[in-house]
Coordinates of C-alpha atoms (C1' of nucleotides) in Angstrom, one line a residue:
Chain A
X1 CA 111.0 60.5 120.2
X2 CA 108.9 60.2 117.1
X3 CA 109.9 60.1 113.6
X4 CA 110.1 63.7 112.8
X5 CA 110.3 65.1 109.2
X6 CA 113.0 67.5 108.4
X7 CA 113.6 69.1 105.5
X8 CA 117.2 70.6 104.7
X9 CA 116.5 74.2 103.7
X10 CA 119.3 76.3 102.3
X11 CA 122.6 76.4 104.8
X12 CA 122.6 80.5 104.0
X13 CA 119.5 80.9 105.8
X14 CA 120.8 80.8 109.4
X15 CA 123.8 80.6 111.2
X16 CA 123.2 77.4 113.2
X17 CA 120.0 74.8 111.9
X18 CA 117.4 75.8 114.1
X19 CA 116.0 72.0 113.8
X20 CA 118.5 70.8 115.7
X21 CA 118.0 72.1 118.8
X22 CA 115.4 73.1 121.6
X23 CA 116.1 76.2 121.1
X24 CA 115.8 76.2 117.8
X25 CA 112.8 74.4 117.7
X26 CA 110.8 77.2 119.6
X27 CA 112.6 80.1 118.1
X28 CA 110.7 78.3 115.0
X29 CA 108.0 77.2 116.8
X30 CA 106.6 80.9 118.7
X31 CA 108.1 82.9 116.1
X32 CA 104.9 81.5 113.8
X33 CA 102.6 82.1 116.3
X34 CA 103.9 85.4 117.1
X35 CA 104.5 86.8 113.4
X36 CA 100.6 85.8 113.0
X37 CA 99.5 87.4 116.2
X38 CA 101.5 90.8 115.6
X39 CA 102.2 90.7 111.7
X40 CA 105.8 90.7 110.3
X41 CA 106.6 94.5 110.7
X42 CA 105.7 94.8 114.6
X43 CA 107.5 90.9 115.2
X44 CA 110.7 91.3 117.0
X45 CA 113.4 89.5 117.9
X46 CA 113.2 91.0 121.6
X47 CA 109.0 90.2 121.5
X48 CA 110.1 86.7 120.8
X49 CA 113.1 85.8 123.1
X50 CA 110.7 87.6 125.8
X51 CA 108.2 84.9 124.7
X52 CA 109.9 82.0 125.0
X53 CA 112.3 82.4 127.9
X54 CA 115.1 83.2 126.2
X55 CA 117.5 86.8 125.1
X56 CA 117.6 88.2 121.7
X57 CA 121.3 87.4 121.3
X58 CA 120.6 83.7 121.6
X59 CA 118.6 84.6 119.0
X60 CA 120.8 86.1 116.8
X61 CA 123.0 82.9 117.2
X62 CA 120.4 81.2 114.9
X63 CA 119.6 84.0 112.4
X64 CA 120.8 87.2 111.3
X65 CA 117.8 89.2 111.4
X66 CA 114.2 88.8 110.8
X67 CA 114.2 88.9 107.3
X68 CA 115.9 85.7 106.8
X69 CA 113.8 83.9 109.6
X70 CA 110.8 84.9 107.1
X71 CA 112.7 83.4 104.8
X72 CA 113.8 80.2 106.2
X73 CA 110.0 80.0 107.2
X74 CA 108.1 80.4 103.8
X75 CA 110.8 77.9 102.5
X76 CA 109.8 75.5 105.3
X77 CA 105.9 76.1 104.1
X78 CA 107.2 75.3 100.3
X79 CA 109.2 72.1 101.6
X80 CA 106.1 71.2 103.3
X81 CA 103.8 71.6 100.5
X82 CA 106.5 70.0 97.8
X83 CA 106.3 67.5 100.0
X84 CA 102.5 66.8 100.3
X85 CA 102.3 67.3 96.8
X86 CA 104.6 64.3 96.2
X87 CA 102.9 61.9 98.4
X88 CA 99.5 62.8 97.1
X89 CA 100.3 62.4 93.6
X90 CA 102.5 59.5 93.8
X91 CA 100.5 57.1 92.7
X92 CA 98.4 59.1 90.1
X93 CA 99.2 58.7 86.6
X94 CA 96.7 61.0 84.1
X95 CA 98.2 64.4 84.9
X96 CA 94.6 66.4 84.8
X97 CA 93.9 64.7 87.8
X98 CA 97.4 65.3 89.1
X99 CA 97.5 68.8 88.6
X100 CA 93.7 68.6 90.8
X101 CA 95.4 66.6 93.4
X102 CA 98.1 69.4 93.0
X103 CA 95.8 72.2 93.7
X104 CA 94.3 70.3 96.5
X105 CA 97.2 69.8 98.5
X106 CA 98.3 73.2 98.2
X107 CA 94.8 74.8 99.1
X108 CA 94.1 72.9 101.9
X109 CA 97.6 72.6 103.1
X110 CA 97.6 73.4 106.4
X111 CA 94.5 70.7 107.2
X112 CA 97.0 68.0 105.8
X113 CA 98.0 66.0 109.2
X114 CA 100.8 67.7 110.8
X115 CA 103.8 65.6 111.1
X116 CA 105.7 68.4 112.8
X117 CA 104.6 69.1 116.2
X118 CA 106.7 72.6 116.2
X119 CA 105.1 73.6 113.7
X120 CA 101.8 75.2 113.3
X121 CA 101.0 74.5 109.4
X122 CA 97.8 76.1 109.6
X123 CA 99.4 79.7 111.0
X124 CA 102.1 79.2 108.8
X125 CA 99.9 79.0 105.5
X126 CA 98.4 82.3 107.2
X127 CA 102.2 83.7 107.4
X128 CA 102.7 82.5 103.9
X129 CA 99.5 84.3 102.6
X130 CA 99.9 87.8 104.4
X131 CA 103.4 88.4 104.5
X132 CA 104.9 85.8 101.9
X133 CA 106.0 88.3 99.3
X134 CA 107.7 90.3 101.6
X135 CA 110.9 87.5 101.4
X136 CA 111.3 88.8 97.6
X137 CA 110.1 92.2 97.8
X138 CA 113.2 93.9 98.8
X139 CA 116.0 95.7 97.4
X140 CA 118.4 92.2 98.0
X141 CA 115.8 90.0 96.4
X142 CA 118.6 89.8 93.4
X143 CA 121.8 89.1 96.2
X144 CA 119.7 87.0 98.1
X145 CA 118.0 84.6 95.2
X146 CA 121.7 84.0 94.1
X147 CA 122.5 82.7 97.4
X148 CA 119.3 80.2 96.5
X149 CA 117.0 81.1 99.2
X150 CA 114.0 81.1 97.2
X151 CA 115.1 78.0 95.7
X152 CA 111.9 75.7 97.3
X153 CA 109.6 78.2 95.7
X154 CA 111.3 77.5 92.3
X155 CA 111.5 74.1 92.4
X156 CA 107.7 73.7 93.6
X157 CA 107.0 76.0 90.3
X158 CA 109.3 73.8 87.9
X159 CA 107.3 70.6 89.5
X160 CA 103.9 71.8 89.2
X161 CA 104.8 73.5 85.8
X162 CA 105.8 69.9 84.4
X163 CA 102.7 68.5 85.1
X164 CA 101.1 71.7 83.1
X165 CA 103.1 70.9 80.1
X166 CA 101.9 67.4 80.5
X167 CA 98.6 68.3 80.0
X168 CA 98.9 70.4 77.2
X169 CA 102.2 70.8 75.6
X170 CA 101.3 73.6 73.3
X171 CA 100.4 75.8 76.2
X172 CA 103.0 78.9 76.1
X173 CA 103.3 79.7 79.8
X174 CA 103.6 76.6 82.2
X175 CA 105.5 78.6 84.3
X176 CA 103.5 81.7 84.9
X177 CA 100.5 79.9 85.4
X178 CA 101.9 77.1 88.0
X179 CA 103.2 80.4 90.1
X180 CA 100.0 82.1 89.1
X181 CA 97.7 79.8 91.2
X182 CA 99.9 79.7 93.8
X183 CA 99.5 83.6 94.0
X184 CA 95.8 83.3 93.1
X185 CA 95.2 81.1 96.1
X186 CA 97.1 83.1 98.4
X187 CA 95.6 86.6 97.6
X188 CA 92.3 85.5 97.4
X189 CA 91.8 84.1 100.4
X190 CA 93.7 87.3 102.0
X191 CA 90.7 89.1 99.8
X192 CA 87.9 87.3 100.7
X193 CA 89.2 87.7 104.0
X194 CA 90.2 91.6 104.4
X195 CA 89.1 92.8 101.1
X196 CA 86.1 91.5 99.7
X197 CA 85.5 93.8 96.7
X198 CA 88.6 92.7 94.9
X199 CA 87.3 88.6 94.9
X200 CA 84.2 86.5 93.8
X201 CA 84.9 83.9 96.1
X202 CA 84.1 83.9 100.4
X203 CA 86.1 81.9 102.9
X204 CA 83.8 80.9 106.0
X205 CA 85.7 80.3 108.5
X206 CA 88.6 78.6 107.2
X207 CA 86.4 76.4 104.2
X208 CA 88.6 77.8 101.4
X209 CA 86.5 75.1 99.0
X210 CA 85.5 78.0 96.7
X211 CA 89.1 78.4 95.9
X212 CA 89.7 75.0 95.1
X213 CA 86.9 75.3 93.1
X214 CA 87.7 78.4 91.2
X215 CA 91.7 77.3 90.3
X216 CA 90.1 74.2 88.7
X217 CA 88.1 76.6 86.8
X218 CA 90.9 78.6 85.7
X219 CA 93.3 75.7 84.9
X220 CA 90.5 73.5 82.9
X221 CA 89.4 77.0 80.7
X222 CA 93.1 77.6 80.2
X223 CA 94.7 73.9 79.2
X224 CA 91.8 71.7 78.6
Chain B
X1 CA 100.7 127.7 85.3
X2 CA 99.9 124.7 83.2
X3 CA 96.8 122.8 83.6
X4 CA 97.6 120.6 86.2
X5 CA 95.7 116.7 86.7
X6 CA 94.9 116.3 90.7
X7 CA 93.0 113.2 92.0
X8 CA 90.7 113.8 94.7
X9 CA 92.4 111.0 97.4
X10 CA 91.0 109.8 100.1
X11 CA 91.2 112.7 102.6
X12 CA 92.5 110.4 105.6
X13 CA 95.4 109.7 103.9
X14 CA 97.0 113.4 104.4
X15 CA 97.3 115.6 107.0
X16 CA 97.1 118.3 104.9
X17 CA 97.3 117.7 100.9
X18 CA 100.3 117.1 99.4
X19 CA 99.2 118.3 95.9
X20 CA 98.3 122.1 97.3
X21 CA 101.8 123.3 98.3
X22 CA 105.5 123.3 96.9
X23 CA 106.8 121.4 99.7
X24 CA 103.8 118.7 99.6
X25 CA 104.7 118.4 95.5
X26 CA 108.2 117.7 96.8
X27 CA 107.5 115.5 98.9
X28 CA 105.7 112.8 96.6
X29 CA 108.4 113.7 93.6
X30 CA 111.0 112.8 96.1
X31 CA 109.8 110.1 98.1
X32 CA 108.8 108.3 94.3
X33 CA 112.8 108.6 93.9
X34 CA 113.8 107.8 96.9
X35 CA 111.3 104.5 97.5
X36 CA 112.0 103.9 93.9
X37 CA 116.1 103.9 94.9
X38 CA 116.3 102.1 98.8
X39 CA 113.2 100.1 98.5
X40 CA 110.1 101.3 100.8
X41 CA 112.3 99.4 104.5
X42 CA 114.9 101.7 104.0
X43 CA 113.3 104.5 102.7
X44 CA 113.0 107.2 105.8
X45 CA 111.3 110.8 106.5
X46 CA 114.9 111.9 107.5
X47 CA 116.4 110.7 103.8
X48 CA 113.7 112.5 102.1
X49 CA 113.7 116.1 104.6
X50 CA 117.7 116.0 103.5
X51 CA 117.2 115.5 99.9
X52 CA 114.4 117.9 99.5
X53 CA 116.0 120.3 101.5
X54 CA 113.5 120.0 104.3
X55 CA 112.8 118.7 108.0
X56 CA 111.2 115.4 108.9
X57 CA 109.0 117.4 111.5
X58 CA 107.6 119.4 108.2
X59 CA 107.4 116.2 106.3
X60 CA 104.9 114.8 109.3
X61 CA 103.1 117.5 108.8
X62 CA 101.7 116.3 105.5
X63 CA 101.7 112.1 106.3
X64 CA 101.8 110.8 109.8
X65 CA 104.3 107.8 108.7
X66 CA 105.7 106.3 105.7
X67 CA 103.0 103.8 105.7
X68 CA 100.3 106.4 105.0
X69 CA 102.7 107.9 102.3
X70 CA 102.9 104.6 100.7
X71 CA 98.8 103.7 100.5
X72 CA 98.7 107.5 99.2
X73 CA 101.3 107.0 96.2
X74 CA 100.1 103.8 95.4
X75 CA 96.3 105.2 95.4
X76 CA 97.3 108.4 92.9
X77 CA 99.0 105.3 90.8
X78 CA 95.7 103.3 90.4
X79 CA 93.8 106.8 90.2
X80 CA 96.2 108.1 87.0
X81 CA 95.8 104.1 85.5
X82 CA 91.8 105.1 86.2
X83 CA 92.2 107.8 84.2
X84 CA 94.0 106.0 81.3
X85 CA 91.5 103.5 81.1
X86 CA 88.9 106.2 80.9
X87 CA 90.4 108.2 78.2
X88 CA 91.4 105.5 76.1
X89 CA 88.5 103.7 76.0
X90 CA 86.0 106.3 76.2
X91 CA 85.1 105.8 72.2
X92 CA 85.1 102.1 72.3
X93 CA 82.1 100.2 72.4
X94 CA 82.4 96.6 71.7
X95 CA 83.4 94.9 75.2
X96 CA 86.5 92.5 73.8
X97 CA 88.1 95.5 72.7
X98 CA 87.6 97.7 75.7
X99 CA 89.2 94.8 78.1
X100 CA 92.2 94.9 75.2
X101 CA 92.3 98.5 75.8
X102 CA 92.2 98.3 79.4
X103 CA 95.0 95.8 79.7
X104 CA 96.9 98.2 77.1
X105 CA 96.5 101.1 79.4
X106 CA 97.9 99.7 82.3
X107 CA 100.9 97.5 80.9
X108 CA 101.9 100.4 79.3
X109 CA 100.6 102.9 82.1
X110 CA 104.1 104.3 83.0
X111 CA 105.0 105.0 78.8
X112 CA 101.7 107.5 78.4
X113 CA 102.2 111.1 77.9
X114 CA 102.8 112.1 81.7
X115 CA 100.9 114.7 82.9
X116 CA 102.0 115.5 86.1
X117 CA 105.8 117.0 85.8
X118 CA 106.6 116.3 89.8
X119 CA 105.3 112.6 89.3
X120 CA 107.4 110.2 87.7
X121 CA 104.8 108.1 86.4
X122 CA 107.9 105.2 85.4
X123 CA 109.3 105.3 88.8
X124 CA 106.2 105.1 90.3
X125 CA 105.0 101.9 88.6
X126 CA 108.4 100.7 90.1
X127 CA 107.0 101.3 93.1
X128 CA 103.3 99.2 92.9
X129 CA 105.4 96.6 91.7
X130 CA 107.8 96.2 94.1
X131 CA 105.7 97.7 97.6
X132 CA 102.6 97.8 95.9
X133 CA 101.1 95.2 98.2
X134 CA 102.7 96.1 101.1
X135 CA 100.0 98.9 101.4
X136 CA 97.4 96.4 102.3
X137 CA 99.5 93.3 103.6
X138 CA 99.5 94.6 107.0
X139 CA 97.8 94.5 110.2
X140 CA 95.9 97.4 110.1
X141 CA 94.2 96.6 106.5
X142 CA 90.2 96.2 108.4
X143 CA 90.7 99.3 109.4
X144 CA 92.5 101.4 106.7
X145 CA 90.1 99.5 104.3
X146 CA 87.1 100.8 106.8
X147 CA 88.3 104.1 105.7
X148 CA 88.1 103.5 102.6
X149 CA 92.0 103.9 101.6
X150 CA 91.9 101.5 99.2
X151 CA 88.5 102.2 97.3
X152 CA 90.9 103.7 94.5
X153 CA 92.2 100.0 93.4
X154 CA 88.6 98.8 94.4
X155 CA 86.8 101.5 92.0
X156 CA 89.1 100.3 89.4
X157 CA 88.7 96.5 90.1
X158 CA 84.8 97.3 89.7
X159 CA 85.4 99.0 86.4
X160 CA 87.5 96.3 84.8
X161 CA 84.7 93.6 86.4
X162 CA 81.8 94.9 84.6
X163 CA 83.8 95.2 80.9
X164 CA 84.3 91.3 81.4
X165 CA 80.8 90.3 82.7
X166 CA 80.0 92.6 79.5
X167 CA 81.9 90.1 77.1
X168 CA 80.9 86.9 79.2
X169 CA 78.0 87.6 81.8
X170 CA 77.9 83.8 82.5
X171 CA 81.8 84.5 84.0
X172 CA 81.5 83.5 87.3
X173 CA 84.5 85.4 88.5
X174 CA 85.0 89.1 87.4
X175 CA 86.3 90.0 90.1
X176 CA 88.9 88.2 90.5
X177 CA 89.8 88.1 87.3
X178 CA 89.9 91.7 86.8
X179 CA 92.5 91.7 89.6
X180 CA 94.6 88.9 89.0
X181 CA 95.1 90.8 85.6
X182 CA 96.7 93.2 87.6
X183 CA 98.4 91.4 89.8
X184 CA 99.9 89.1 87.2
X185 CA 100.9 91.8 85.6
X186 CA 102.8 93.6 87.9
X187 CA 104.1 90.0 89.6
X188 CA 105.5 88.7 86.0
X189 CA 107.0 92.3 85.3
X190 CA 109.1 91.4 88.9
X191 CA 109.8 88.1 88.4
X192 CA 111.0 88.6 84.2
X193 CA 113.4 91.4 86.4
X194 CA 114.4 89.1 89.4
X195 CA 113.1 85.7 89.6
X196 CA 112.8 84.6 85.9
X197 CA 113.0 80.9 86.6
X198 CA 109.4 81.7 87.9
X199 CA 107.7 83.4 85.0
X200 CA 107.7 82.0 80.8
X201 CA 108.2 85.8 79.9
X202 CA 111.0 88.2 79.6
X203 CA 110.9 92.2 79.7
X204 CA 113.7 93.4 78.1
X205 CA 114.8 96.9 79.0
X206 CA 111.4 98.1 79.7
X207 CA 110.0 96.4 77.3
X208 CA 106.4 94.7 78.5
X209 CA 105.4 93.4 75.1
X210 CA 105.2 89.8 76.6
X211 CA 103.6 90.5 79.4
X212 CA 100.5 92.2 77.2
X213 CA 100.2 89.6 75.2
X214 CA 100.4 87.0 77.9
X215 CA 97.6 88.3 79.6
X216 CA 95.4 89.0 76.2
X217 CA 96.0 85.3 76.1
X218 CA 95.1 84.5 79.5
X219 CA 91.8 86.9 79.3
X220 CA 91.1 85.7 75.5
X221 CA 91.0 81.7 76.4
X222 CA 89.0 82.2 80.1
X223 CA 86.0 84.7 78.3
X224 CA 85.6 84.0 74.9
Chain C
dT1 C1' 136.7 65.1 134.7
dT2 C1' 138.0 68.3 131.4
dT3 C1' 136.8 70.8 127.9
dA4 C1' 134.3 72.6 124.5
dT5 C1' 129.9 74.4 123.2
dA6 C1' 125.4 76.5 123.9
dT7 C1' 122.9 79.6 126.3
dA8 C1' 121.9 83.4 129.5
dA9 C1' 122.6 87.9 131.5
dT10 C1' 123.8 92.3 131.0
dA11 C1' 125.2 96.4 128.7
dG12 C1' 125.9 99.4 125.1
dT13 C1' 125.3 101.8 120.2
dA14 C1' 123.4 103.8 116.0
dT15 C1' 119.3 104.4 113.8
dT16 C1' 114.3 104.9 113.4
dA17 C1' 110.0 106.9 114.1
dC18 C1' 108.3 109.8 116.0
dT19 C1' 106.7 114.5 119.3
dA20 C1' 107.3 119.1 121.1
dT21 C1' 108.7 123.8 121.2
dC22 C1' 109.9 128.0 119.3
dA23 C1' 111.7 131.0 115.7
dT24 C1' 111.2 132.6 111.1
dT25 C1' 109.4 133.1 106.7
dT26 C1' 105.5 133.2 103.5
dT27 C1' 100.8 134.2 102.3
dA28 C1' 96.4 136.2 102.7
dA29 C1' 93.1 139.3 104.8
dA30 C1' 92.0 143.8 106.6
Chain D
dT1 C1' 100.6 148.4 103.6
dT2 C1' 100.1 146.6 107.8
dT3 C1' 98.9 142.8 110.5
dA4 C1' 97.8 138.5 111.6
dA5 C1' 97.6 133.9 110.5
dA6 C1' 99.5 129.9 108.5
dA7 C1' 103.4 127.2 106.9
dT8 C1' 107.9 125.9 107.3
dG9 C1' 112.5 125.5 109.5
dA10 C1' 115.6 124.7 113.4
dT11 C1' 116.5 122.2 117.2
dA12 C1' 115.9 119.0 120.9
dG13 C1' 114.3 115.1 122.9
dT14 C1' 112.2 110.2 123.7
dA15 C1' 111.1 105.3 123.3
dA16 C1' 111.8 101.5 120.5
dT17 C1' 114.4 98.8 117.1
dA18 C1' 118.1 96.2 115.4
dC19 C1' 121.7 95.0 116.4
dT20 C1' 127.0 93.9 118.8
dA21 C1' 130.1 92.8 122.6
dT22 C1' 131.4 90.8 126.9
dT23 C1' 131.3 87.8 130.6
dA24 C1' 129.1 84.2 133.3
dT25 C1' 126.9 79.9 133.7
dA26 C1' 124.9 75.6 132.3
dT27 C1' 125.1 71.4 129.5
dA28 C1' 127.1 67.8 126.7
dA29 C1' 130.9 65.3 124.5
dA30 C1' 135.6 63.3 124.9

DNA sequence: TTTATATAATAGTATTACTATCATTTTAAA
DNA sequence: TTTAAAATGATAGTAATACTATTATATAAA
């Protein structure tokens, strides 16, 4: 038994907390590593229960359909980087170098020492990067967001968006540009990956330094 | 007969080409609708064969699966915004002004005189906003990007790249900028809609006069 | 030990995403 | 104008998906 983080996502999100059992735990566990294997449209719940041993009503037990698994996943990514993002900047006061630290965390996320050993942060960041916008892209994205299940998103941009206005408090949209790097990151190291022509930047391997490099760019020229 | 615009789309797109034939005209004016009203998930061949009167085997005749549908629609979207951006800035000459221009054209793509009576030019900027992305967030994207369905979005990425190496050629990120223009715009545009605790601006109706002006803003400060 | 709860096993349904075949209509060429 | 070719429609069928329902069995809590 070893001191395991949790984080307590919205109750809407599944029927039964898949955290709190075995089950549950791999249902979380393989259905990363199989959404990144197959992609979101061709993961199913069948694939999955095949996968780990189990039957796609089990399944069902824990969440209504894949949709909100997605869901309950890329708010588990935004728990984990709120999280990381609080640790790293707890102790920094001058909020230029905490919105750096900020960018940091996010960016290299998934290199951060796992503290959950269900969960594979690195394919999740993957996840979160390829198939991400798919949990609010949808024709329930208005049901579903009053329900609060994009709420870790929202308070991760309120958080980071603070720190913006700390910086500079004449700048007119905190807001779109803490959710702006967040998207920035994310698509461009899905373009330097699969579509090169639409980025400046190149990810070798999995260095995504160039990123780093180019939000600090962006958030100096823009607040500083 | 009126003179009628056609983009010359990427030929693997199409079984046979929608724009040549009644039925293929129906098809995109329909499916814009249709995609526009269920969202792309529950958007099917059936739906569309029974509003236009049709058959879904006819309907494959033209696209082998929504998918392809999709990457075409969204293709003769960044072709028509191509075509904007031509027109309009065809007499301009200094470089500032051509980027203004550009991001003119394509806020405000879906309000220019439309030219094409079976494409709802409105609807269909729906649509990139809200599936846009889903037409390369997929599996398959080496492959569909090998055959060059998406050079439409990359031709126009190239265009709006060279403009801003124009006003700034010690930029080091054209690219990316160019795109993130249009990615912020259509992201902020959703989020003003849906998730406003994630974006500074509101859009009104259809009004995108923030949006513009946000991203003037974001352009002016990073180039000039 | 009993009882409740979780999971497994199995079966079944409506819908989706196609493919195949053949009849009929439209168009275009001879 | 006839004829042939091409496009479309009508119909049927299949495998997979996204579930729901039922019953049996294993496990854990009281």
């Amino acid at each position: 038994m070893s001191t395991q983080i949790r984080f307590s996502l919205n109750e809407g999100l599944h029927l039964k907390d898949p955290q709190d059992s075995k089950l549950g735990r791999n249902i979380i566990q393989h259905s990363i590593l199989l959404i990144d294997e197959f992609g979101f449209e061709s993961f199913t719940f069948k694939k999955l229960a095949e996968r780990i041993g189990s039957t796609e009503a089990s399944i069902y037990r824990y969440f209504e359909n894949k949709h909100l698994l997605l869901i309950f996943l890329v708010n588990w990514y935004w728990e984990w980087v709120s999280y990381l993002i609080k640790i790293n900047t707890m102790n920094v006061s001058d909020a230029r170098v905490k919105l750096k630290t900020i960018i940091h965390s996010f960016v290299f996320a998934s290199k951060e020492n796992p503290g959950i050993e269900y969960v594979n942060e690195s394919k999740l960041h993957n996840i979160v990067i390829s198939e991400g916008v798919k949990a609010y892209l949808t024709k329930d994205v208005d049901e579903e967001n009053s329900k609060g299940f994009f709420s870790s998103y929202k308070n991760l941009a309120n958080t980071v968006s603070n720190v913006i206005s700390e910086i500079n408090p004449q700048f007119k949209y905190p807001y779109a540009l803490a959710t702006n790097l967040f998207e920035m990151s994310n698509n461009h190291i899905y373009f330097a990956k699969h579509l090169p022509r639409l980025t400046d930047i190149s990810v070798n391997g999995n260095n995504v330094d160039e990123v780093e490099t180019m939000l600090n760019y962006f958030a100096e020229k823009l607040l500083f």
